[in-house]
mmCIF file of C-alpha atoms in Angstrom:
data_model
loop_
_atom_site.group_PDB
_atom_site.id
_atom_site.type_symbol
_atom_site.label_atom_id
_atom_site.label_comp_id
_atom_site.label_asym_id
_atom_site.label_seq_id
_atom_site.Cartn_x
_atom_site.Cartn_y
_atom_site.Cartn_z
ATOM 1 C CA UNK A 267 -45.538 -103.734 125.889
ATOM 2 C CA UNK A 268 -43.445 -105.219 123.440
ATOM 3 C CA UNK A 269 -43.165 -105.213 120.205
ATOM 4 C CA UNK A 270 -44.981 -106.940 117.785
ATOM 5 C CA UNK A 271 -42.131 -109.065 115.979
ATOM 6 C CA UNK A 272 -41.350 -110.165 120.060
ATOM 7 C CA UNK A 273 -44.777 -110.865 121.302
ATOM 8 C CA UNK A 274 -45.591 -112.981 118.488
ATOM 9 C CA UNK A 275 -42.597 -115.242 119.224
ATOM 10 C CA UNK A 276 -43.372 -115.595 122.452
ATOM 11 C CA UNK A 277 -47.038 -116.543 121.544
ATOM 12 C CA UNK A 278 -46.106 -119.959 121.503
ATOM 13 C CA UNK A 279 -45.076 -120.203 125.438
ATOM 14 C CA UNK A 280 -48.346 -119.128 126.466
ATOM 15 C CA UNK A 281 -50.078 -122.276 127.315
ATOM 16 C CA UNK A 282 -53.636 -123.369 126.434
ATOM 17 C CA UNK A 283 -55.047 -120.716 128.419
ATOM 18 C CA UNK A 284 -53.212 -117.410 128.158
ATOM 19 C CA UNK A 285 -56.020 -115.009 129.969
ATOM 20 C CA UNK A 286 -56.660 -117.097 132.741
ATOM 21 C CA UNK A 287 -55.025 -116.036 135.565
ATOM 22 C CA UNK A 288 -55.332 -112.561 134.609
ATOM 23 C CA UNK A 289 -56.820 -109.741 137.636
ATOM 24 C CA UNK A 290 -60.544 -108.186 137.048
ATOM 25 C CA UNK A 291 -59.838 -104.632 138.042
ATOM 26 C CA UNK A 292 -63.619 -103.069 139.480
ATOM 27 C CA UNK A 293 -64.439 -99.932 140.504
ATOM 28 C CA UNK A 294 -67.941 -97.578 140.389
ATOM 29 C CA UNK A 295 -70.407 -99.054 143.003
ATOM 30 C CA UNK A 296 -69.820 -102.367 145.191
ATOM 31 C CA UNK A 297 -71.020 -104.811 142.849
ATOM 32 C CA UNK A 298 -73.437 -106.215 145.797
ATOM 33 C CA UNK A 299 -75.038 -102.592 145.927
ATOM 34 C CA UNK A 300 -75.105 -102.077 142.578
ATOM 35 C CA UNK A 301 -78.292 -101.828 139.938
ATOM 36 C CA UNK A 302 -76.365 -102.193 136.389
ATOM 37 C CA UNK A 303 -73.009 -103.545 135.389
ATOM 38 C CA UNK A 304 -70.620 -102.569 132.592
ATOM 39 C CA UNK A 305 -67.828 -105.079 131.695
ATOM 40 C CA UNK A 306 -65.400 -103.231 129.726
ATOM 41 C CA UNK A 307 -62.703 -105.271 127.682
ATOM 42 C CA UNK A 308 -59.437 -103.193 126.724
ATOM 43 C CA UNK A 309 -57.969 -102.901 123.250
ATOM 44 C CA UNK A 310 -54.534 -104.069 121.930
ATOM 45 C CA UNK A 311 -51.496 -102.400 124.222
ATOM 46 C CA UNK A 312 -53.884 -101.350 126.694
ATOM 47 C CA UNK A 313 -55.007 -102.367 130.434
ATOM 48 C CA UNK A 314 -57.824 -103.572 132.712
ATOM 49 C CA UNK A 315 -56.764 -99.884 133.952
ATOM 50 C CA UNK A 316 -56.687 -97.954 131.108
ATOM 51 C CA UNK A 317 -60.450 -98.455 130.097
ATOM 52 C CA UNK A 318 -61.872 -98.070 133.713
ATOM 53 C CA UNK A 319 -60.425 -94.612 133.592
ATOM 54 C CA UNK A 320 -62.150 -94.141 130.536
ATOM 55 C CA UNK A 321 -65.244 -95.560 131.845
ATOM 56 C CA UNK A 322 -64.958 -91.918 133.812
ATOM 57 C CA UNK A 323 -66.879 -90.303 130.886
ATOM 58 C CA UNK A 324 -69.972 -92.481 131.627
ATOM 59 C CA UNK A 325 -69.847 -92.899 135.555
ATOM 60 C CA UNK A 326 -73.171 -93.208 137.043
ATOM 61 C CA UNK A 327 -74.492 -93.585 140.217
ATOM 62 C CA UNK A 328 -75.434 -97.485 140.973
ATOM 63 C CA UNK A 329 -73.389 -98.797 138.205
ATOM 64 C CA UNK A 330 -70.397 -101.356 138.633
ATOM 65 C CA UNK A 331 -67.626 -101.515 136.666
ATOM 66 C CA UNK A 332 -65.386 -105.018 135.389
ATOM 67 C CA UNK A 333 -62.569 -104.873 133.335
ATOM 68 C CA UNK A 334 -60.966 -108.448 132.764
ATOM 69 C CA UNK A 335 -56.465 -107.471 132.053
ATOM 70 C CA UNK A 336 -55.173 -109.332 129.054
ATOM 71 C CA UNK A 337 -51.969 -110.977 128.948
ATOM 72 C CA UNK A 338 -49.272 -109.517 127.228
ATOM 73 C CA UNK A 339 -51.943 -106.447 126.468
ATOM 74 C CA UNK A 340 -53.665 -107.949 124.294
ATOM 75 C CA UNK A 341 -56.252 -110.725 123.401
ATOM 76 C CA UNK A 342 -54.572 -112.384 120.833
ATOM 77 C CA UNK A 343 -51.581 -112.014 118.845
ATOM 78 C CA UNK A 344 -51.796 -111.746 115.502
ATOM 79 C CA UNK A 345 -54.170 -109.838 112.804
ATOM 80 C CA UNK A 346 -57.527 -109.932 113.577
ATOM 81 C CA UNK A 347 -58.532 -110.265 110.009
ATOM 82 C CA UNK A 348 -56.277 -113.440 109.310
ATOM 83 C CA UNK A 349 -57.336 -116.665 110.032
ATOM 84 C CA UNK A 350 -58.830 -117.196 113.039
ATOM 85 C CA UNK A 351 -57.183 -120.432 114.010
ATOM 86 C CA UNK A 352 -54.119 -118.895 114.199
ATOM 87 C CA UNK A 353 -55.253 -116.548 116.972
ATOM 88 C CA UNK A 354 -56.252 -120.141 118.947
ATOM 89 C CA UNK A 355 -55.662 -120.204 121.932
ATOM 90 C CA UNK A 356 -55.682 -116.868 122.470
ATOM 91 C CA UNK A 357 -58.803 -115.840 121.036
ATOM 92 C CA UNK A 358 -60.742 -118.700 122.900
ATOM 93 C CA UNK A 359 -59.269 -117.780 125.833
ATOM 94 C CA UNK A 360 -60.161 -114.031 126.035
ATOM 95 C CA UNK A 361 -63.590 -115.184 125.290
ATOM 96 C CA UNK A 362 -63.225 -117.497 128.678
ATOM 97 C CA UNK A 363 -62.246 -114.723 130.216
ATOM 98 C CA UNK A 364 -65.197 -112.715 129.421
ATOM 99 C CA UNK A 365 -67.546 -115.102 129.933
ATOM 100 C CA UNK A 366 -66.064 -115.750 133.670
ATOM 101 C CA UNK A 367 -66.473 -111.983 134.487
ATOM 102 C CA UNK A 368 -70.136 -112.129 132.979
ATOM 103 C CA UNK A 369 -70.888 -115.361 135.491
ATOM 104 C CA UNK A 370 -69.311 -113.313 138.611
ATOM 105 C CA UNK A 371 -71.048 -110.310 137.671
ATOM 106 C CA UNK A 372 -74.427 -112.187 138.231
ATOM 107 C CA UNK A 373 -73.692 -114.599 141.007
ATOM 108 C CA UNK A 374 -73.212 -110.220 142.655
ATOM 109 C CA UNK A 375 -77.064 -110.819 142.077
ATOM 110 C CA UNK A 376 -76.773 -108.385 138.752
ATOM 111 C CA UNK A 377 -78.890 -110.121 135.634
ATOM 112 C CA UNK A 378 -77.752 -109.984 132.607
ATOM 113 C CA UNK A 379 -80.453 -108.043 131.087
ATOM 114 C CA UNK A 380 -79.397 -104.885 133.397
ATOM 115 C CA UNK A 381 -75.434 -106.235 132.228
ATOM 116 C CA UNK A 382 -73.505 -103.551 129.234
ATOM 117 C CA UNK A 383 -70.523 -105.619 127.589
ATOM 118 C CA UNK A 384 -68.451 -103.118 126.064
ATOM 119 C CA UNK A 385 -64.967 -103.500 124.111
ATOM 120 C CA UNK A 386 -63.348 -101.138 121.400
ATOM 121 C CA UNK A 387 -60.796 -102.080 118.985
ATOM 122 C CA UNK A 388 -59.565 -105.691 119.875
ATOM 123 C CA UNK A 389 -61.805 -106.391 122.262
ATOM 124 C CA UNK A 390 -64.436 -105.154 120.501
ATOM 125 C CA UNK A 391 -63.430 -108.470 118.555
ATOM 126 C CA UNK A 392 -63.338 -110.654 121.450
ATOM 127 C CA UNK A 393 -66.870 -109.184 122.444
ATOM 128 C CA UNK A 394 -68.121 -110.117 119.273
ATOM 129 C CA UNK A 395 -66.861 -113.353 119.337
ATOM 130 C CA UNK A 396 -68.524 -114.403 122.304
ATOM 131 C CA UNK A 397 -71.562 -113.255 120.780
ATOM 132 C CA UNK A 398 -71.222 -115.093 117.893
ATOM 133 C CA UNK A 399 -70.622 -118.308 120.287
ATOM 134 C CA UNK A 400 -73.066 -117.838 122.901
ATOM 135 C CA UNK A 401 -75.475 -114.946 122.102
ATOM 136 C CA UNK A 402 -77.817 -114.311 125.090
ATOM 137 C CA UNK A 403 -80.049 -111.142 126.127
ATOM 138 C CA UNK A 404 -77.895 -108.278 127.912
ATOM 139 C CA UNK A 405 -78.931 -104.854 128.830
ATOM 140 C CA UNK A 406 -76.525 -103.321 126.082
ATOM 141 C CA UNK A 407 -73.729 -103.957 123.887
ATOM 142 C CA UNK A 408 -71.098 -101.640 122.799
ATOM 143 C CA UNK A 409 -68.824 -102.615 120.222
ATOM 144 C CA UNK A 410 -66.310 -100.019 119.067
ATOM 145 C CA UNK A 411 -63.557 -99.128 116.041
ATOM 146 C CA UNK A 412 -63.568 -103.176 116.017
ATOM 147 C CA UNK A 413 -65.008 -106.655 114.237
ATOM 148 C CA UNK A 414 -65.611 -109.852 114.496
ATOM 149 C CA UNK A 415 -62.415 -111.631 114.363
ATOM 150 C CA UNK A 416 -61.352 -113.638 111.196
ATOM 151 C CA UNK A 417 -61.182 -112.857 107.513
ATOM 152 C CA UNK A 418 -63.973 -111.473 105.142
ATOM 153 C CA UNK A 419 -65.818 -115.069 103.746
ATOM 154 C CA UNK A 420 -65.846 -116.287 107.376
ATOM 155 C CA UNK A 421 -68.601 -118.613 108.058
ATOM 156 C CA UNK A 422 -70.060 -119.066 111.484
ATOM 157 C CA UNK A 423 -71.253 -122.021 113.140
ATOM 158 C CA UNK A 424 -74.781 -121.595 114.334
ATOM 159 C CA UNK A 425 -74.970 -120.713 118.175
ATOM 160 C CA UNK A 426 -78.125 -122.270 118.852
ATOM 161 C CA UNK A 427 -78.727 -119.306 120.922
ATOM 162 C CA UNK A 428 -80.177 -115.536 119.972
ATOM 163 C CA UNK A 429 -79.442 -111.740 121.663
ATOM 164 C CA UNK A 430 -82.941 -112.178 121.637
ATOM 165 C CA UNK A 431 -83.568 -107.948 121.130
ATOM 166 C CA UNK A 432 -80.007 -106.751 123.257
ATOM 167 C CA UNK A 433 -79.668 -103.141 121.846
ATOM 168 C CA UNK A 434 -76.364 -103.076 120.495
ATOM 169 C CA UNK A 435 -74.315 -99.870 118.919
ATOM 170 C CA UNK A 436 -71.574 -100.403 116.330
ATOM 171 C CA UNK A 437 -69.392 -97.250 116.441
ATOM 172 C CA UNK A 438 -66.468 -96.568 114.331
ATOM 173 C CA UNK A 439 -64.837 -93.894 111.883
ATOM 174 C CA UNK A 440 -64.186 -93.437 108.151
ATOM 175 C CA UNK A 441 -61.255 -92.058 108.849
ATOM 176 C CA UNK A 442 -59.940 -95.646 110.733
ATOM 177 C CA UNK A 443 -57.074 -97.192 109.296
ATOM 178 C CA UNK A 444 -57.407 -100.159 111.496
ATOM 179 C CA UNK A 445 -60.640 -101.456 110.775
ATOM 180 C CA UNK A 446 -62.563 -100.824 107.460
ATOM 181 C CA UNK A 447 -65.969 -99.456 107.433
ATOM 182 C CA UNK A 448 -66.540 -102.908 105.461
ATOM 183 C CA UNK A 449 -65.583 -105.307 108.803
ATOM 184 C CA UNK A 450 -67.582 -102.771 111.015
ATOM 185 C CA UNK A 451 -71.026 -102.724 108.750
ATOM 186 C CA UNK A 452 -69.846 -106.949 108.370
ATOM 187 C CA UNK A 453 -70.323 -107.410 111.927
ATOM 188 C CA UNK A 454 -73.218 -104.921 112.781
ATOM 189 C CA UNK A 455 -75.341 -107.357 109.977
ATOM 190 C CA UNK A 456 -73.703 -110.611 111.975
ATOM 191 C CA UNK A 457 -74.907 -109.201 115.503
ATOM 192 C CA UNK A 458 -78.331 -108.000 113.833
ATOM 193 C CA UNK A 459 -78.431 -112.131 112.158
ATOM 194 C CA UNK A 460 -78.049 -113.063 116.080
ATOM 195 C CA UNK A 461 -81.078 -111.132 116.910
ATOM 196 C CA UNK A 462 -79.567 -108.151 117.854
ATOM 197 C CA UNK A 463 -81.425 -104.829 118.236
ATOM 198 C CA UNK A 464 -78.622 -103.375 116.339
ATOM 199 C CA UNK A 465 -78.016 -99.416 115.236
ATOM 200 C CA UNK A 466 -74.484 -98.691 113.545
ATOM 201 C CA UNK A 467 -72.800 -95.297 112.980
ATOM 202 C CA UNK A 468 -70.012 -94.511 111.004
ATOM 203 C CA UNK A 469 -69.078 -91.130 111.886
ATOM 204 C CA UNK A 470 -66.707 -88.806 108.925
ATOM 205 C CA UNK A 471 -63.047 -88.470 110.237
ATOM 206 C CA UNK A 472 -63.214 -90.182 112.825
ATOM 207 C CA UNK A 473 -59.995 -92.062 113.425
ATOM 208 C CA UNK A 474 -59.250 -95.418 115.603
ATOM 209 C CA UNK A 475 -60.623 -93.876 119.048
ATOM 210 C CA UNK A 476 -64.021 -93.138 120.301
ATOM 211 C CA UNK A 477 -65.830 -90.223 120.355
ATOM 212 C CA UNK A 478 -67.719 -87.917 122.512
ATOM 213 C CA UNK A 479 -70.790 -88.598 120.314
ATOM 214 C CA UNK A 480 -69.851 -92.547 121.388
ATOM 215 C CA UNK A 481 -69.697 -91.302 125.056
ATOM 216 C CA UNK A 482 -73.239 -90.444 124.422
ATOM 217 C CA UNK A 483 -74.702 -93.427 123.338
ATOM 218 C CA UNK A 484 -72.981 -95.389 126.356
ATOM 219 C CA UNK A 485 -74.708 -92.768 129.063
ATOM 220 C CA UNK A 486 -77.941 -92.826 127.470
ATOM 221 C CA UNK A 487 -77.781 -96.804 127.466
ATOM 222 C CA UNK A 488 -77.402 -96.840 131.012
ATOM 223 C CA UNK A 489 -79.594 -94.118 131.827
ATOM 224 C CA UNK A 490 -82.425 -96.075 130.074
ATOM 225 C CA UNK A 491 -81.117 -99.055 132.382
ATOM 226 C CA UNK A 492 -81.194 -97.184 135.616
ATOM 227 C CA UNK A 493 -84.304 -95.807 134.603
ATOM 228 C CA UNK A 494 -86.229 -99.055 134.665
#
């Protein structure tokens, strides 16, 4: 991708909707066949691709996989823990996004409450912000070595809505120079205000990537799924 200093100029001459027109890569089971759904949203500088691949480490039998691509890379284009309005459109957008991918994945006759929404690192941010907008019951929700976007004091609007018990796992590192342990304990109390069924782990040394213990958490989510 490009750099930084390049895609920020060009953030401009993206239009009002910069995600939209974006492909869903799939793969796992046909989504008409299958019994539980993961939609997996990509980090900055990576693809739609990229995280299906790593969706390898917790294949299952009966599960579908969505991955919404982000233009440019990435969700939005600036710092995550700046001021949120200056992420706009962007940010909105990759929520859009989402949300679209959540819709298709039920009209496939998949509810949401058999539906994982997972993201790490920025779109661990976009997942929580569509949380934060429209909470609703899921099966799971992974959020990984990522926040909610915006800085520290940011106050949110009440949704009107509630995860109304989603289990949802907070993951990230002390060793992460991205995203302090702060943001990541921040959000896990802002998911658990929506309702959430929330656990968080902080795990010593960990860097910005996920770990096998992470894996673990993501396979026994959706063997409890595939289990019911």
């Amino acid at each position: 991708m490009a750099d930084e200093a390049e895609d920020t100029a060009a953030a401009g001459e993206e239009g009002p909707d910069p995600h939209a027109d974006q492909p869903v890569v799939t793969a796992g089971a046909p989504s008409m066949a299958a019994e539980v759904a993961v939609v997996l949203v990509h980090g900055r500088g990576a693809t739609a691709d990229g995280v299906v691949n790593l969706a390898g480490s917790f294949y299952r039998h009966g599960v579908a996989f969505f991955a919404p691509q982000a233009s440019r890379s990435r969700w939005f284009p600036y710092d995550g823990r700046g001021d949120v309005d200056r992420n706009e459109p962007h940010l909105s957008s990759a929520v859009g996004a989402v949300e679209r991918v959540l819709v298709a994945v039920a009209d496939a006759g998949i509810p949401p409450e058999r539906t994982v929404l997972f993201g790490f690192s920025q779109g661990a941010a976009v997942v929580t912000e569509l949380l934060c907008r429209k909470p609703r019951r899921l099966g799971g929700v992974v959020v990984l070595s990522g926040g909610f976007a915006g800085p520290d004091d940011r106050r949110f609007a009440d949704p009107g809505g509630s995860l109304a018990g989603t289990p949802v796992f907070v993951g990230s590192g002390d060793a992460d120079e991205s995203v302090p342990v702060e943001r990541v304990r921040a959000t896990a109390d802002r998911l658990r205000a929506l309702d959430g069924d929330v656990t968080v782990r902080v795990e010593p040394g960990l860097e910005h990537g996920i770990s096998e213990a992470e894996f673990e958490v993501v396979r026994e989510l959706l063997d409890d799924l595939l289990a019911d």
